[in-house]
C-alpha atoms as one frame of an Amber mdcrd trajectory, in Angstrom:
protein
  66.454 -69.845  -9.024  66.097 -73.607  -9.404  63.623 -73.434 -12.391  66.309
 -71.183 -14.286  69.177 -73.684 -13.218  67.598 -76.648 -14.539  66.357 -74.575
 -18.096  69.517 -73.729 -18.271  71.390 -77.455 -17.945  68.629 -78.912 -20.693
  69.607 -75.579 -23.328  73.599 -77.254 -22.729  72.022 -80.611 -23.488  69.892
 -79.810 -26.167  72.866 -78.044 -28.099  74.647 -81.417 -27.652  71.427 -83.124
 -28.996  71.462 -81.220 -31.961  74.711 -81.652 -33.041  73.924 -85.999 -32.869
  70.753 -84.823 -35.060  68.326 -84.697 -32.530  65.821 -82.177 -32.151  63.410
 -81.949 -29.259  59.402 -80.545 -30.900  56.924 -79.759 -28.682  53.022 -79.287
 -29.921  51.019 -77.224 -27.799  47.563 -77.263 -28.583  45.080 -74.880 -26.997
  41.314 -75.073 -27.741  39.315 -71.887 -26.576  40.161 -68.219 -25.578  40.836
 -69.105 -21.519  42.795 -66.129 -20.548  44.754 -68.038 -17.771  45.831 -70.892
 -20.801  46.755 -68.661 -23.329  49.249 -67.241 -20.299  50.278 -70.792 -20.052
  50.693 -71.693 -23.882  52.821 -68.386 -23.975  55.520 -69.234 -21.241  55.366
 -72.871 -22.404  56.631 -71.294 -26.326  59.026 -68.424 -24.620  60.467 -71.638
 -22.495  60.742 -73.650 -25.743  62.461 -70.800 -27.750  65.275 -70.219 -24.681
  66.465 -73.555 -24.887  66.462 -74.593 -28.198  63.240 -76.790 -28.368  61.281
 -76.659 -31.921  57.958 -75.863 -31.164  54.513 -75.452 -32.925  51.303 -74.137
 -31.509  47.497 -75.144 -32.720  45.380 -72.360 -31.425  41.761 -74.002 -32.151
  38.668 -72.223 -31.786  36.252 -72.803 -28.831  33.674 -74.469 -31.268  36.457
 -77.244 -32.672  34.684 -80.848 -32.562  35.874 -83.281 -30.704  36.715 -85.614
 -33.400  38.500 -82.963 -35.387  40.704 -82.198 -31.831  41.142 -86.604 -32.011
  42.370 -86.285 -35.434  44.903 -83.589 -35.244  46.545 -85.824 -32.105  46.698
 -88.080 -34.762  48.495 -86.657 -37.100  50.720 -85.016 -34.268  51.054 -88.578
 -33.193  53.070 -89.730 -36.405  55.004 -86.312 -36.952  58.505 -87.297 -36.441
  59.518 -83.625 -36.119  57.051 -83.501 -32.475  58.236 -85.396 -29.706  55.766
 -84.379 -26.911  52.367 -83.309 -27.415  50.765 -81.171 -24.860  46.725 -80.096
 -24.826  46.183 -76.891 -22.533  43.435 -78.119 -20.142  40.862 -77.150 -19.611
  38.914 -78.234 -22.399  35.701 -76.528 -23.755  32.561 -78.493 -22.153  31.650
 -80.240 -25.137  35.269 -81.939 -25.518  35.777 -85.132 -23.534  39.054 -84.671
 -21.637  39.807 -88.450 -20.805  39.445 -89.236 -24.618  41.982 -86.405 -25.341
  44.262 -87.763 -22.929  43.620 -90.953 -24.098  44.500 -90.596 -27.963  48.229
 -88.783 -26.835  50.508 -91.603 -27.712  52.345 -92.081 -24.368  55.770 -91.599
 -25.605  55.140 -88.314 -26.306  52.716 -87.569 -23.566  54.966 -84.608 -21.681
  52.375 -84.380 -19.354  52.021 -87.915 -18.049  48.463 -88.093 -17.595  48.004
 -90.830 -20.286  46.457 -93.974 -18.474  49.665 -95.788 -19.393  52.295 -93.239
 -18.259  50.134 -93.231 -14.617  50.350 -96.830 -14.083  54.165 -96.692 -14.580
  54.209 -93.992 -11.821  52.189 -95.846  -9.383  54.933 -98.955  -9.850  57.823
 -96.253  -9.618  59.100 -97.049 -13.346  58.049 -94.636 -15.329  59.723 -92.036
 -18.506  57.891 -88.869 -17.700  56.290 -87.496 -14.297  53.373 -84.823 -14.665
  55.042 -81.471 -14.447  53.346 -79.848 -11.228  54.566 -83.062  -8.836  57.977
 -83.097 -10.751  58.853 -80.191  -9.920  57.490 -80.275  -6.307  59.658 -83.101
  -5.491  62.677 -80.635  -6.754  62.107 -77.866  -5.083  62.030 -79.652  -1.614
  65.172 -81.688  -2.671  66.643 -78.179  -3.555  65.895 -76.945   0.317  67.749
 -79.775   1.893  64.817 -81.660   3.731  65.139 -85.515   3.414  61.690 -86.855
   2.507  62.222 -90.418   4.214  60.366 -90.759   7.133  58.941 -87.188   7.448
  55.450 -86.519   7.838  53.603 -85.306   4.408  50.551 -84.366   3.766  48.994
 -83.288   0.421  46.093 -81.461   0.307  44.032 -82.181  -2.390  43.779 -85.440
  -4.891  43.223 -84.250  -8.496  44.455 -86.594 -10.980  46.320 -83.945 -12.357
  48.454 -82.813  -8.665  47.078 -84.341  -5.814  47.594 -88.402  -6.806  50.880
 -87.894  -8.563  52.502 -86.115  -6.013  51.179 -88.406  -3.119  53.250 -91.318
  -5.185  55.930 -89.509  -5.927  56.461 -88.875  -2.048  55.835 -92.387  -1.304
  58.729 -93.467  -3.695  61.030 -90.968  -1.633  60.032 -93.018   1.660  57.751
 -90.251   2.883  54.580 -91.321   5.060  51.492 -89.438   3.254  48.382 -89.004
   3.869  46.002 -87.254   1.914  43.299 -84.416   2.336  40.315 -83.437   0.162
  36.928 -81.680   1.133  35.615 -85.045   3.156  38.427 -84.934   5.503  37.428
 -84.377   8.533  39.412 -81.861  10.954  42.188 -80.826   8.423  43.675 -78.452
  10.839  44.365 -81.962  13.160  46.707 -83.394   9.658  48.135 -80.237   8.612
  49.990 -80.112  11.988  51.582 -82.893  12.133  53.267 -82.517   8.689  57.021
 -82.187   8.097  56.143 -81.672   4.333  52.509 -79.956   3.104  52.048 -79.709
  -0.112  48.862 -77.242  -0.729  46.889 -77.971  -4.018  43.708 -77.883  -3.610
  42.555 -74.267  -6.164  40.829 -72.949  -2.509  42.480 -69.244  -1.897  44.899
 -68.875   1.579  42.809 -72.146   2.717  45.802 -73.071   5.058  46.462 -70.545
   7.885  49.394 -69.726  10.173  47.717 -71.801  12.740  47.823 -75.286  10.510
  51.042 -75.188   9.878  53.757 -76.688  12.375  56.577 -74.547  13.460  59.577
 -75.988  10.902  57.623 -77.276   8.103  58.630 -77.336   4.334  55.501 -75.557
   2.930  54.686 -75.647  -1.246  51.855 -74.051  -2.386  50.565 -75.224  -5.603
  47.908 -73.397  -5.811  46.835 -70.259  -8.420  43.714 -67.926  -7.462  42.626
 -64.884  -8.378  40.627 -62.573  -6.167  38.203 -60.372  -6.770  40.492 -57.685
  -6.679  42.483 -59.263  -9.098  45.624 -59.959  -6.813  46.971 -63.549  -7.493
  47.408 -65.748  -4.068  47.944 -69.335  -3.473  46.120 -71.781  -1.088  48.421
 -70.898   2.008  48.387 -67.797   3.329  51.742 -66.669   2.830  52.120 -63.604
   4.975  50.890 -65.717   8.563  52.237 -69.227   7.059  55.968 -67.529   6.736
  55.857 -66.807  10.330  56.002 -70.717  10.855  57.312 -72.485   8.057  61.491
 -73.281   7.946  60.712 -73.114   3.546  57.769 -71.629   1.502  57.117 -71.412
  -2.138  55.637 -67.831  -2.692  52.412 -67.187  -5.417  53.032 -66.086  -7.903
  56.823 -67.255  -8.718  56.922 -70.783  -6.951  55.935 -73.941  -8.346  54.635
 -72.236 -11.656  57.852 -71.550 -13.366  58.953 -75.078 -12.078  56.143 -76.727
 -13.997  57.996 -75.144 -17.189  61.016 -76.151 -16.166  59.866 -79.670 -15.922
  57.359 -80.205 -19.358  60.991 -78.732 -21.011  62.919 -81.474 -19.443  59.930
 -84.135 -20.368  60.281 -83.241 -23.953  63.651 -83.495 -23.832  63.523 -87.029
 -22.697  60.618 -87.523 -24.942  62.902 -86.773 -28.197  65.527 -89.485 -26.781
  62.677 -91.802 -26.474  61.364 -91.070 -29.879  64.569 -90.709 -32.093
């Protein structure tokens, strides 16, 4: 498993960092009682704890002010013991998420999404890449596919999945184009791409019959039915008939986005020692 490969090379390096005197910290704080984030915060600490990353977690309640959310950043900010600070999203309704994002000091913003740490991945020179994209880009690496000159298309164009990943393609060479709810015969794109990337939180939106025969398929998606069952935004079951490669749901991209907020703090503590 790739995720397991790559938490394993960072618990080698972090042992090596450790005897230099450097110690990666990770802050997670998580505002709220979201079932689906405290899942998140959870495998984020279990991560932490396998590979030798010092971590502390802020569990604030759902009625925590915005300015007393700023200030704790702040203090987080100067800690030298916390190299990368990570706020579960989403926020409660009354929090401004931008200004969260904003106040992270982009050095140890593990989750790129600082204004700062975006720009730098738009020019292609950059310290940290968001997670979900990160590990994307790793997991098609890992299946042999060359990304220059292929066909990709990303469905979707959060800040958060859909943008990132679009760049990162684009630094690999890749020709992208992009999907969201306005586009307007999606089945027509999703054809003609080599690469789809699926992450657009719509359940088994992408069918057998969009797919083209050979395709590298990841599904970034996470949604929970009615019945409970967990499925991504492909259809797995007719989207396997087609695909040469696809990420299953549960067990894909999720324990890659782990993988890769480890490795981001890991380069965060270089950055900050």
């Amino acid at each position: 498993m790739v995720s397991q490969r790559i938490k394993d090379e960072l618990k080698a390096e972090v042992s090596e960092m450790k005897a230099k005197g450097i110690t990666p910290g990770l802050a997670v704080i998580i505002v709220g009682d979201d079932p689906a984030s405290r899942v998140y915060v959870n495998s984020k600490k279990k991560a932490c704890a396998e590979i030798g990353i010092y971590s502390e977690e802020y569990a604030l309640s759902g009625e925590t002010s915005q300015q007393e959310l700023l200030e704790l950043i702040e203090k987080l900010n100067k800690k030298d013991d916390i190299s990368g600070i990570l706020c579960q999203l989403p926020l409660p309704k009354h929090i401004d998420e931008k200004a969260v994002i904003d106040a992270i000091a982009p050095n140890k913003d593990v989750d790129a999404f600082h204004p700062v740490n975006v720009g730098k991945i738009m020019i292609g020179d950059y310290d940290f890449l968001p997670c979900t994209p990160a590990g994307v880009m790793e997991l098609i690496k890992e299946s042999g596919i060359e990304i220059k000159g292929k066909e990709c298309v990303v469905v979707g164009r959060s800040n958060i999945v859909g943008k990132p990943m679009t760049m990162l393609l684009l630094h690999e060479h890749g020709t992208v184009t992009v999907c969201h709810s306005k586009t307007r015969d999606l089945k027509e794109v999703t054809l003609r791409a080599d690469i789809l990337v699926a992450a657009v939180g719509v359940p088994e939106l992408i069918r057998g019959d969009m797919i083209k025969e050979g395709a590298v398929v990841i599904d970034v998606g996470m949604n929970r039915l009615p019945d409970k069952r967990l499925v991504g935004d492909v259809c797995f079951s007719e989207a396997s008939e087609k695909a040469m490669a696809i990420t299953p749901v549960p067990g894909g991209v999720g324990p890659m986005t782990i993988a890769m907020l480890m490795k981001n703090t890991v380069k965060a503590a270089y950055l900050n020692a």
